[in-house]
């Protein structure tokens, strides 16, 4: 079964309740009879509560959470308990845009993960190397560090059951927003690079007692989804800008 996720990021349109609800309703209708697929939508905090209330088959997730419940944390995202109050049981943790723009690092990923696990919220944890790291042949080293410093401490401490999280491998240079900053055409990483990264991630986590599914993210769209999804080592996709319009996201789902 493949897992297809929409990351609505900071889409202005999809922060409007009416647009977000309309999109979700169309999505629910079009996947109602589809078997062998899991669909998640990571939406802005502004619309989460409403979406979680009407979602049936689609799983609704937040794009981040704060690890504390209370105190002096100006500008923090909602806590795990806030998400639960809204009926939201999924979250993205460690997305490279939260690492780049909002100071999330491996240590904070651990705190966020611990909070998610303690509250029974299912995290999709994002990893990936930058272009500079890739060019220095440090991909495996970076992934190893992100897992050993950013994930394993939370697993060791909380001991969640198996299959209580997912990984999304998103090489930073392949994410469309960052590709634009680098002045490059947004395109997915090479299949052989994705394969090495996915096998590395799976091996480390399996050896730690947590065999895990790994999604790929970074410039996925209807043109490349079929090839990506036909790879046995890719368990699904995390789709950013190509998920901002219902039709272009649904074109990707059709490929499963
Ligand atoms: P993109 O983003 O599909 O726009 O490259 C993916 C992501 O950041 O999750």
PDB file of C-alpha atoms and ligand atoms in Angstrom:
ATOM      1  CA  UNK A   1       0.000   0.000   0.000  1.00  0.00           C
ATOM      2  CA  UNK A   2       1.349   3.422  -0.963  1.00  0.00           C
ATOM      3  CA  UNK A   3       0.942   6.492   1.224  1.00  0.00           C
ATOM      4  CA  UNK A   4       0.350   9.819  -0.520  1.00  0.00           C
ATOM      5  CA  UNK A   5       0.620  12.991   1.536  1.00  0.00           C
ATOM      6  CA  UNK A   6      -0.190  16.581   0.690  1.00  0.00           C
ATOM      7  CA  UNK A   7       1.882  19.242   2.422  1.00  0.00           C
ATOM      8  CA  UNK A   8      -0.117  22.432   1.969  1.00  0.00           C
ATOM      9  CA  UNK A   9       2.691  24.470   3.551  1.00  0.00           C
ATOM     10  CA  UNK A  10       1.757  28.160   3.765  1.00  0.00           C
ATOM     11  CA  UNK A  11      -0.541  28.168   0.726  1.00  0.00           C
ATOM     12  CA  UNK A  12      -2.528  31.344   1.090  1.00  0.00           C
ATOM     13  CA  UNK A  13      -5.541  29.832  -0.588  1.00  0.00           C
ATOM     14  CA  UNK A  14      -5.586  26.719   1.599  1.00  0.00           C
ATOM     15  CA  UNK A  15      -5.401  28.726   4.814  1.00  0.00           C
ATOM     16  CA  UNK A  16      -8.933  29.853   3.965  1.00  0.00           C
ATOM     17  CA  UNK A  17     -11.463  27.570   5.558  1.00  0.00           C
ATOM     18  CA  UNK A  18     -13.819  27.526   2.595  1.00  0.00           C
ATOM     19  CA  UNK A  19     -11.110  26.538   0.097  1.00  0.00           C
ATOM     20  CA  UNK A  20      -9.593  23.965   2.455  1.00  0.00           C
ATOM     21  CA  UNK A  21     -12.962  22.328   3.145  1.00  0.00           C
ATOM     22  CA  UNK A  22     -13.886  22.284  -0.527  1.00  0.00           C
ATOM     23  CA  UNK A  23     -10.571  20.583  -1.401  1.00  0.00           C
ATOM     24  CA  UNK A  24     -10.983  17.989   1.363  1.00  0.00           C
ATOM     25  CA  UNK A  25     -14.536  17.190   0.303  1.00  0.00           C
ATOM     26  CA  UNK A  26     -13.422  16.606  -3.299  1.00  0.00           C
ATOM     27  CA  UNK A  27     -10.533  14.467  -2.083  1.00  0.00           C
ATOM     28  CA  UNK A  28     -12.764  12.355   0.189  1.00  0.00           C
ATOM     29  CA  UNK A  29     -15.187  11.771  -2.651  1.00  0.00           C
ATOM     30  CA  UNK A  30     -12.520  10.751  -5.135  1.00  0.00           C
ATOM     31  CA  UNK A  31     -10.758   8.270  -2.879  1.00  0.00           C
ATOM     32  CA  UNK A  32     -13.847   6.849  -1.170  1.00  0.00           C
ATOM     33  CA  UNK A  33     -13.774   3.673  -3.261  1.00  0.00           C
ATOM     34  CA  UNK A  34     -10.047   3.511  -3.896  1.00  0.00           C
ATOM     35  CA  UNK A  35      -8.287   0.572  -2.242  1.00  0.00           C
ATOM     36  CA  UNK A  36      -4.663   0.160  -1.287  1.00  0.00           C
ATOM     37  CA  UNK A  37      -3.884   3.783  -0.646  1.00  0.00           C
ATOM     38  CA  UNK A  38      -3.529   5.968   2.408  1.00  0.00           C
ATOM     39  CA  UNK A  39      -3.916   9.735   2.012  1.00  0.00           C
ATOM     40  CA  UNK A  40      -2.823  12.391   4.482  1.00  0.00           C
ATOM     41  CA  UNK A  41      -3.126  16.175   4.344  1.00  0.00           C
ATOM     42  CA  UNK A  42      -0.765  18.367   6.388  1.00  0.00           C
ATOM     43  CA  UNK A  43      -2.591  21.663   6.694  1.00  0.00           C
ATOM     44  CA  UNK A  44      -2.060  25.046   8.321  1.00  0.00           C
ATOM     45  CA  UNK A  45      -3.131  25.403  11.971  1.00  0.00           C
ATOM     46  CA  UNK A  46      -5.887  27.816  10.952  1.00  0.00           C
ATOM     47  CA  UNK A  47      -7.932  25.124   9.236  1.00  0.00           C
ATOM     48  CA  UNK A  48      -6.947  21.985  11.124  1.00  0.00           C
ATOM     49  CA  UNK A  49      -9.847  21.834  13.531  1.00  0.00           C
ATOM     50  CA  UNK A  50     -12.451  22.190  10.816  1.00  0.00           C
ATOM     51  CA  UNK A  51     -10.759  19.659   8.522  1.00  0.00           C
ATOM     52  CA  UNK A  52     -10.327  17.095  11.296  1.00  0.00           C
ATOM     53  CA  UNK A  53     -14.022  17.377  12.041  1.00  0.00           C
ATOM     54  CA  UNK A  54     -15.152  16.488   8.526  1.00  0.00           C
ATOM     55  CA  UNK A  55     -12.371  14.095   7.426  1.00  0.00           C
ATOM     56  CA  UNK A  56     -13.333  10.459   7.008  1.00  0.00           C
ATOM     57  CA  UNK A  57     -10.756   8.497   5.023  1.00  0.00           C
ATOM     58  CA  UNK A  58      -8.154  11.260   4.703  1.00  0.00           C
ATOM     59  CA  UNK A  59      -5.892  11.688   7.733  1.00  0.00           C
ATOM     60  CA  UNK A  60      -5.397  15.285   8.794  1.00  0.00           C
ATOM     61  CA  UNK A  61      -2.065  16.392  10.223  1.00  0.00           C
ATOM     62  CA  UNK A  62      -0.365  19.529  11.514  1.00  0.00           C
ATOM     63  CA  UNK A  63       2.900  20.792  10.006  1.00  0.00           C
ATOM     64  CA  UNK A  64       4.651  21.115  13.369  1.00  0.00           C
ATOM     65  CA  UNK A  65       4.026  21.066  17.115  1.00  0.00           C
ATOM     66  CA  UNK A  66       5.619  22.579  20.197  1.00  0.00           C
ATOM     67  CA  UNK A  67       6.952  20.155  22.807  1.00  0.00           C
ATOM     68  CA  UNK A  68       5.831  22.098  25.888  1.00  0.00           C
ATOM     69  CA  UNK A  69       2.252  22.607  27.081  1.00  0.00           C
ATOM     70  CA  UNK A  70       2.630  25.947  28.809  1.00  0.00           C
ATOM     71  CA  UNK A  71       5.024  28.807  29.446  1.00  0.00           C
ATOM     72  CA  UNK A  72       7.134  31.536  27.857  1.00  0.00           C
ATOM     73  CA  UNK A  73       7.348  30.384  24.239  1.00  0.00           C
ATOM     74  CA  UNK A  74       6.226  33.351  22.166  1.00  0.00           C
ATOM     75  CA  UNK A  75       5.255  32.331  18.647  1.00  0.00           C
ATOM     76  CA  UNK A  76       5.274  28.581  19.343  1.00  0.00           C
ATOM     77  CA  UNK A  77       3.086  26.282  17.237  1.00  0.00           C
ATOM     78  CA  UNK A  78       0.269  24.403  19.055  1.00  0.00           C
ATOM     79  CA  UNK A  79       1.179  21.640  21.476  1.00  0.00           C
ATOM     80  CA  UNK A  80       0.322  17.972  21.059  1.00  0.00           C
ATOM     81  CA  UNK A  81      -2.563  18.423  23.519  1.00  0.00           C
ATOM     82  CA  UNK A  82      -3.944  21.333  21.437  1.00  0.00           C
ATOM     83  CA  UNK A  83      -3.865  19.130  18.350  1.00  0.00           C
ATOM     84  CA  UNK A  84      -5.700  16.358  20.177  1.00  0.00           C
ATOM     85  CA  UNK A  85      -8.370  18.818  21.312  1.00  0.00           C
ATOM     86  CA  UNK A  86      -8.915  19.656  17.641  1.00  0.00           C
ATOM     87  CA  UNK A  87      -9.120  15.958  16.754  1.00  0.00           C
ATOM     88  CA  UNK A  88      -5.778  16.035  14.902  1.00  0.00           C
ATOM     89  CA  UNK A  89      -3.734  12.858  15.343  1.00  0.00           C
ATOM     90  CA  UNK A  90      -0.900  13.306  12.823  1.00  0.00           C
ATOM     91  CA  UNK A  91       2.003  15.734  12.549  1.00  0.00           C
ATOM     92  CA  UNK A  92       5.012  16.511  10.358  1.00  0.00           C
ATOM     93  CA  UNK A  93       8.166  16.851  12.403  1.00  0.00           C
ATOM     94  CA  UNK A  94      11.550  18.218  11.336  1.00  0.00           C
ATOM     95  CA  UNK A  95      10.511  19.442   7.883  1.00  0.00           C
ATOM     96  CA  UNK A  96      13.536  21.164   6.339  1.00  0.00           C
ATOM     97  CA  UNK A  97      11.592  24.428   6.072  1.00  0.00           C
ATOM     98  CA  UNK A  98      11.068  24.362   9.873  1.00  0.00           C
ATOM     99  CA  UNK A  99      14.773  23.554  10.255  1.00  0.00           C
ATOM    100  CA  UNK A 100      15.808  26.369   7.868  1.00  0.00           C
ATOM    101  CA  UNK A 101      13.352  29.134   8.785  1.00  0.00           C
ATOM    102  CA  UNK A 102      12.358  28.380  12.389  1.00  0.00           C
ATOM    103  CA  UNK A 103      15.449  26.969  14.050  1.00  0.00           C
ATOM    104  CA  UNK A 104      14.329  23.360  14.410  1.00  0.00           C
ATOM    105  CA  UNK A 105      17.355  21.083  14.899  1.00  0.00           C
ATOM    106  CA  UNK A 106      17.943  17.432  15.783  1.00  0.00           C
ATOM    107  CA  UNK A 107      17.624  18.090  19.542  1.00  0.00           C
ATOM    108  CA  UNK A 108      14.288  19.859  19.075  1.00  0.00           C
ATOM    109  CA  UNK A 109      13.078  17.116  16.759  1.00  0.00           C
ATOM    110  CA  UNK A 110      13.666  14.702  19.663  1.00  0.00           C
ATOM    111  CA  UNK A 111      11.581  16.866  22.043  1.00  0.00           C
ATOM    112  CA  UNK A 112       8.781  17.196  19.503  1.00  0.00           C
ATOM    113  CA  UNK A 113       8.827  13.452  18.835  1.00  0.00           C
ATOM    114  CA  UNK A 114       8.707  12.598  22.530  1.00  0.00           C
ATOM    115  CA  UNK A 115       5.690  14.838  22.929  1.00  0.00           C
ATOM    116  CA  UNK A 116       3.970  13.306  19.885  1.00  0.00           C
ATOM    117  CA  UNK A 117       4.604   9.737  21.070  1.00  0.00           C
ATOM    118  CA  UNK A 118       3.492  10.478  24.649  1.00  0.00           C
ATOM    119  CA  UNK A 119       0.227  11.891  23.340  1.00  0.00           C
ATOM    120  CA  UNK A 120      -0.415   9.196  20.754  1.00  0.00           C
ATOM    121  CA  UNK A 121       0.075  11.502  17.763  1.00  0.00           C
ATOM    122  CA  UNK A 122       1.524   9.842  14.643  1.00  0.00           C
ATOM    123  CA  UNK A 123       4.582  11.713  13.329  1.00  0.00           C
ATOM    124  CA  UNK A 124       5.955  11.773   9.798  1.00  0.00           C
ATOM    125  CA  UNK A 125       9.593  12.698  10.385  1.00  0.00           C
ATOM    126  CA  UNK A 126      11.407  14.572   7.623  1.00  0.00           C
ATOM    127  CA  UNK A 127      15.099  14.039   6.869  1.00  0.00           C
ATOM    128  CA  UNK A 128      17.416  15.009   4.070  1.00  0.00           C
ATOM    129  CA  UNK A 129      20.760  16.487   3.145  1.00  0.00           C
ATOM    130  CA  UNK A 130      21.521  19.866   1.579  1.00  0.00           C
ATOM    131  CA  UNK A 131      23.118  20.304  -1.842  1.00  0.00           C
ATOM    132  CA  UNK A 132      26.417  21.231  -0.223  1.00  0.00           C
ATOM    133  CA  UNK A 133      26.373  18.060   1.889  1.00  0.00           C
ATOM    134  CA  UNK A 134      25.497  15.958  -1.151  1.00  0.00           C
ATOM    135  CA  UNK A 135      28.314  17.475  -3.185  1.00  0.00           C
ATOM    136  CA  UNK A 136      30.733  16.591  -0.385  1.00  0.00           C
ATOM    137  CA  UNK A 137      29.436  12.987  -0.479  1.00  0.00           C
ATOM    138  CA  UNK A 138      28.070  13.346   3.049  1.00  0.00           C
ATOM    139  CA  UNK A 139      24.512  12.131   2.397  1.00  0.00           C
ATOM    140  CA  UNK A 140      24.816   8.897   4.380  1.00  0.00           C
ATOM    141  CA  UNK A 141      26.665  10.631   7.198  1.00  0.00           C
ATOM    142  CA  UNK A 142      23.980  13.337   7.448  1.00  0.00           C
ATOM    143  CA  UNK A 143      21.099  10.843   7.416  1.00  0.00           C
ATOM    144  CA  UNK A 144      22.864   8.761  10.070  1.00  0.00           C
ATOM    145  CA  UNK A 145      23.317  11.869  12.241  1.00  0.00           C
ATOM    146  CA  UNK A 146      19.720  12.995  11.761  1.00  0.00           C
ATOM    147  CA  UNK A 147      18.480   9.560  12.847  1.00  0.00           C
ATOM    148  CA  UNK A 148      20.955   8.966  15.673  1.00  0.00           C
ATOM    149  CA  UNK A 149      20.661  12.438  17.163  1.00  0.00           C
ATOM    150  CA  UNK A 150      17.144  13.354  16.062  1.00  0.00           C
ATOM    151  CA  UNK A 151      15.089  10.146  16.300  1.00  0.00           C
ATOM    152  CA  UNK A 152      16.720   7.324  18.262  1.00  0.00           C
ATOM    153  CA  UNK A 153      16.864   9.211  21.600  1.00  0.00           C
ATOM    154  CA  UNK A 154      13.062   9.640  21.484  1.00  0.00           C
ATOM    155  CA  UNK A 155      12.546   5.973  20.578  1.00  0.00           C
ATOM    156  CA  UNK A 156      14.850   4.833  23.381  1.00  0.00           C
ATOM    157  CA  UNK A 157      13.155   7.053  25.942  1.00  0.00           C
ATOM    158  CA  UNK A 158       9.479   6.616  25.057  1.00  0.00           C
ATOM    159  CA  UNK A 159       9.626   3.167  23.426  1.00  0.00           C
ATOM    160  CA  UNK A 160       6.613   3.667  21.143  1.00  0.00           C
ATOM    161  CA  UNK A 161       5.224   0.537  19.479  1.00  0.00           C
ATOM    162  CA  UNK A 162       6.516  -0.367  16.003  1.00  0.00           C
ATOM    163  CA  UNK A 163       4.816   1.355  13.058  1.00  0.00           C
ATOM    164  CA  UNK A 164       3.967   4.437  15.084  1.00  0.00           C
ATOM    165  CA  UNK A 165       5.821   6.820  12.776  1.00  0.00           C
ATOM    166  CA  UNK A 166       6.905   7.304   9.161  1.00  0.00           C
ATOM    167  CA  UNK A 167       9.993   8.848   7.593  1.00  0.00           C
ATOM    168  CA  UNK A 168       9.916  11.242   4.661  1.00  0.00           C
ATOM    169  CA  UNK A 169      13.260  11.509   2.865  1.00  0.00           C
ATOM    170  CA  UNK A 170      13.341  14.962   1.320  1.00  0.00           C
ATOM    171  CA  UNK A 171      16.727  16.037  -0.041  1.00  0.00           C
ATOM    172  CA  UNK A 172      16.704  19.779   0.618  1.00  0.00           C
ATOM    173  CA  UNK A 173      17.940  20.704  -2.887  1.00  0.00           C
ATOM    174  CA  UNK A 174      15.008  18.807  -4.467  1.00  0.00           C
ATOM    175  CA  UNK A 175      12.304  20.657  -2.514  1.00  0.00           C
ATOM    176  CA  UNK A 176      10.830  23.110  -4.998  1.00  0.00           C
ATOM    177  CA  UNK A 177      11.034  26.165  -2.714  1.00  0.00           C
ATOM    178  CA  UNK A 178      14.725  25.593  -1.963  1.00  0.00           C
ATOM    179  CA  UNK A 179      15.532  24.721  -5.594  1.00  0.00           C
ATOM    180  CA  UNK A 180      14.194  28.141  -6.537  1.00  0.00           C
ATOM    181  CA  UNK A 181      16.365  29.819  -3.883  1.00  0.00           C
ATOM    182  CA  UNK A 182      19.375  27.948  -5.352  1.00  0.00           C
ATOM    183  CA  UNK A 183      18.388  29.195  -8.815  1.00  0.00           C
ATOM    184  CA  UNK A 184      17.809  25.615 -10.009  1.00  0.00           C
ATOM    185  CA  UNK A 185      14.934  24.002 -11.822  1.00  0.00           C
ATOM    186  CA  UNK A 186      12.821  22.090  -9.253  1.00  0.00           C
ATOM    187  CA  UNK A 187      13.189  18.384  -9.979  1.00  0.00           C
ATOM    188  CA  UNK A 188      13.258  15.208  -7.874  1.00  0.00           C
ATOM    189  CA  UNK A 189      16.560  13.663  -6.812  1.00  0.00           C
ATOM    190  CA  UNK A 190      17.963  10.913  -9.038  1.00  0.00           C
ATOM    191  CA  UNK A 191      16.354   7.508  -8.465  1.00  0.00           C
ATOM    192  CA  UNK A 192      19.701   5.910  -7.635  1.00  0.00           C
ATOM    193  CA  UNK A 193      20.343   8.580  -4.973  1.00  0.00           C
ATOM    194  CA  UNK A 194      16.855   8.101  -3.518  1.00  0.00           C
ATOM    195  CA  UNK A 195      17.418   4.343  -3.407  1.00  0.00           C
ATOM    196  CA  UNK A 196      20.695   4.659  -1.476  1.00  0.00           C
ATOM    197  CA  UNK A 197      19.115   7.122   0.981  1.00  0.00           C
ATOM    198  CA  UNK A 198      15.995   5.012   1.536  1.00  0.00           C
ATOM    199  CA  UNK A 199      18.002   1.823   2.056  1.00  0.00           C
ATOM    200  CA  UNK A 200      20.315   3.634   4.487  1.00  0.00           C
ATOM    201  CA  UNK A 201      17.393   4.998   6.521  1.00  0.00           C
ATOM    202  CA  UNK A 202      15.556   1.669   6.554  1.00  0.00           C
ATOM    203  CA  UNK A 203      18.673  -0.241   7.600  1.00  0.00           C
ATOM    204  CA  UNK A 204      19.500   2.016  10.557  1.00  0.00           C
ATOM    205  CA  UNK A 205      15.936   2.008  11.862  1.00  0.00           C
ATOM    206  CA  UNK A 206      15.452  -1.715  11.322  1.00  0.00           C
ATOM    207  CA  UNK A 207      18.678  -2.413  13.210  1.00  0.00           C
ATOM    208  CA  UNK A 208      17.277  -0.285  16.047  1.00  0.00           C
ATOM    209  CA  UNK A 209      14.127  -2.420  16.221  1.00  0.00           C
ATOM    210  CA  UNK A 210      11.929  -0.082  14.188  1.00  0.00           C
ATOM    211  CA  UNK A 211      11.397  -1.298  10.605  1.00  0.00           C
ATOM    212  CA  UNK A 212       9.888   1.802   8.990  1.00  0.00           C
ATOM    213  CA  UNK A 213       8.245   2.915   5.771  1.00  0.00           C
ATOM    214  CA  UNK A 214      10.006   5.739   3.949  1.00  0.00           C
ATOM    215  CA  UNK A 215       8.285   8.309   1.733  1.00  0.00           C
ATOM    216  CA  UNK A 216      10.056  10.434  -0.843  1.00  0.00           C
ATOM    217  CA  UNK A 217       9.456  14.181  -1.120  1.00  0.00           C
ATOM    218  CA  UNK A 218      10.865  16.914  -3.321  1.00  0.00           C
ATOM    219  CA  UNK A 219       9.352  18.237  -6.573  1.00  0.00           C
ATOM    220  CA  UNK A 220       6.897  15.341  -6.971  1.00  0.00           C
ATOM    221  CA  UNK A 221       4.251  16.024  -9.583  1.00  0.00           C
ATOM    222  CA  UNK A 222       1.960  14.203 -11.988  1.00  0.00           C
ATOM    223  CA  UNK A 223       4.787  13.801 -14.537  1.00  0.00           C
ATOM    224  CA  UNK A 224       7.183  11.972 -12.218  1.00  0.00           C
ATOM    225  CA  UNK A 225       4.835  10.343  -9.667  1.00  0.00           C
ATOM    226  CA  UNK A 226       4.297   7.142 -11.618  1.00  0.00           C
ATOM    227  CA  UNK A 227       7.993   6.346 -11.919  1.00  0.00           C
ATOM    228  CA  UNK A 228       8.658   7.226  -8.271  1.00  0.00           C
ATOM    229  CA  UNK A 229       5.729   5.173  -7.008  1.00  0.00           C
ATOM    230  CA  UNK A 230       6.707   2.127  -9.054  1.00  0.00           C
ATOM    231  CA  UNK A 231       9.954   1.780  -7.065  1.00  0.00           C
ATOM    232  CA  UNK A 232       9.718  -0.889  -4.384  1.00  0.00           C
ATOM    233  CA  UNK A 233      11.899   1.155  -1.984  1.00  0.00           C
ATOM    234  CA  UNK A 234       9.562   4.184  -2.123  1.00  0.00           C
ATOM    235  CA  UNK A 235       6.584   3.628   0.182  1.00  0.00           C
ATOM    236  CA  UNK A 236       4.809   6.820  -0.806  1.00  0.00           C
ATOM    237  CA  UNK A 237       5.202  10.516  -1.554  1.00  0.00           C
ATOM    238  CA  UNK A 238       5.131  13.778   0.360  1.00  0.00           C
ATOM    239  CA  UNK A 239       3.889  16.336  -2.144  1.00  0.00           C
ATOM    240  CA  UNK A 240       4.306  20.072  -1.557  1.00  0.00           C
ATOM    241  CA  UNK A 241       3.509  22.648  -4.220  1.00  0.00           C
ATOM    242  CA  UNK A 242       1.883  20.124  -6.562  1.00  0.00           C
ATOM    243  CA  UNK A 243      -0.679  19.518  -3.802  1.00  0.00           C
ATOM    244  CA  UNK A 244      -1.811  23.153  -3.620  1.00  0.00           C
ATOM    245  CA  UNK A 245      -4.426  22.513  -6.327  1.00  0.00           C
ATOM    246  CA  UNK A 246      -6.817  19.601  -5.896  1.00  0.00           C
ATOM    247  CA  UNK A 247      -6.583  18.505  -9.549  1.00  0.00           C
ATOM    248  CA  UNK A 248      -2.822  18.339  -9.638  1.00  0.00           C
ATOM    249  CA  UNK A 249      -2.742  16.373  -6.345  1.00  0.00           C
ATOM    250  CA  UNK A 250      -5.421  14.005  -7.571  1.00  0.00           C
ATOM    251  CA  UNK A 251      -3.437  13.391 -10.790  1.00  0.00           C
ATOM    252  CA  UNK A 252      -0.699  12.018  -8.534  1.00  0.00           C
ATOM    253  CA  UNK A 253      -3.083   9.831  -6.552  1.00  0.00           C
ATOM    254  CA  UNK A 254      -4.392   8.352  -9.809  1.00  0.00           C
ATOM    255  CA  UNK A 255      -0.948   6.838 -10.332  1.00  0.00           C
ATOM    256  CA  UNK A 256      -1.218   4.517  -7.347  1.00  0.00           C
TER     257      UNK A 256
HETATM  258  P1  LIG B   1       7.700  20.303  -3.019  1.00  0.00           P
HETATM  259  O1  LIG B   1       7.802  20.211  -1.442  1.00  0.00           O
HETATM  260  O2  LIG B   1       6.835  19.168  -3.483  1.00  0.00           O
HETATM  261  O3  LIG B   1       7.110  21.649  -3.307  1.00  0.00           O
HETATM  262  O4  LIG B   1       9.094  20.161  -3.544  1.00  0.00           O
HETATM  263  C1  LIG B   1       7.860  18.985  -0.761  1.00  0.00           C
HETATM  264  C2  LIG B   1       7.940  19.248   0.723  1.00  0.00           C
HETATM  265  O5  LIG B   1       8.601  20.221   1.120  1.00  0.00           O
HETATM  266  O6  LIG B   1       7.340  18.525   1.519  1.00  0.00           O
END
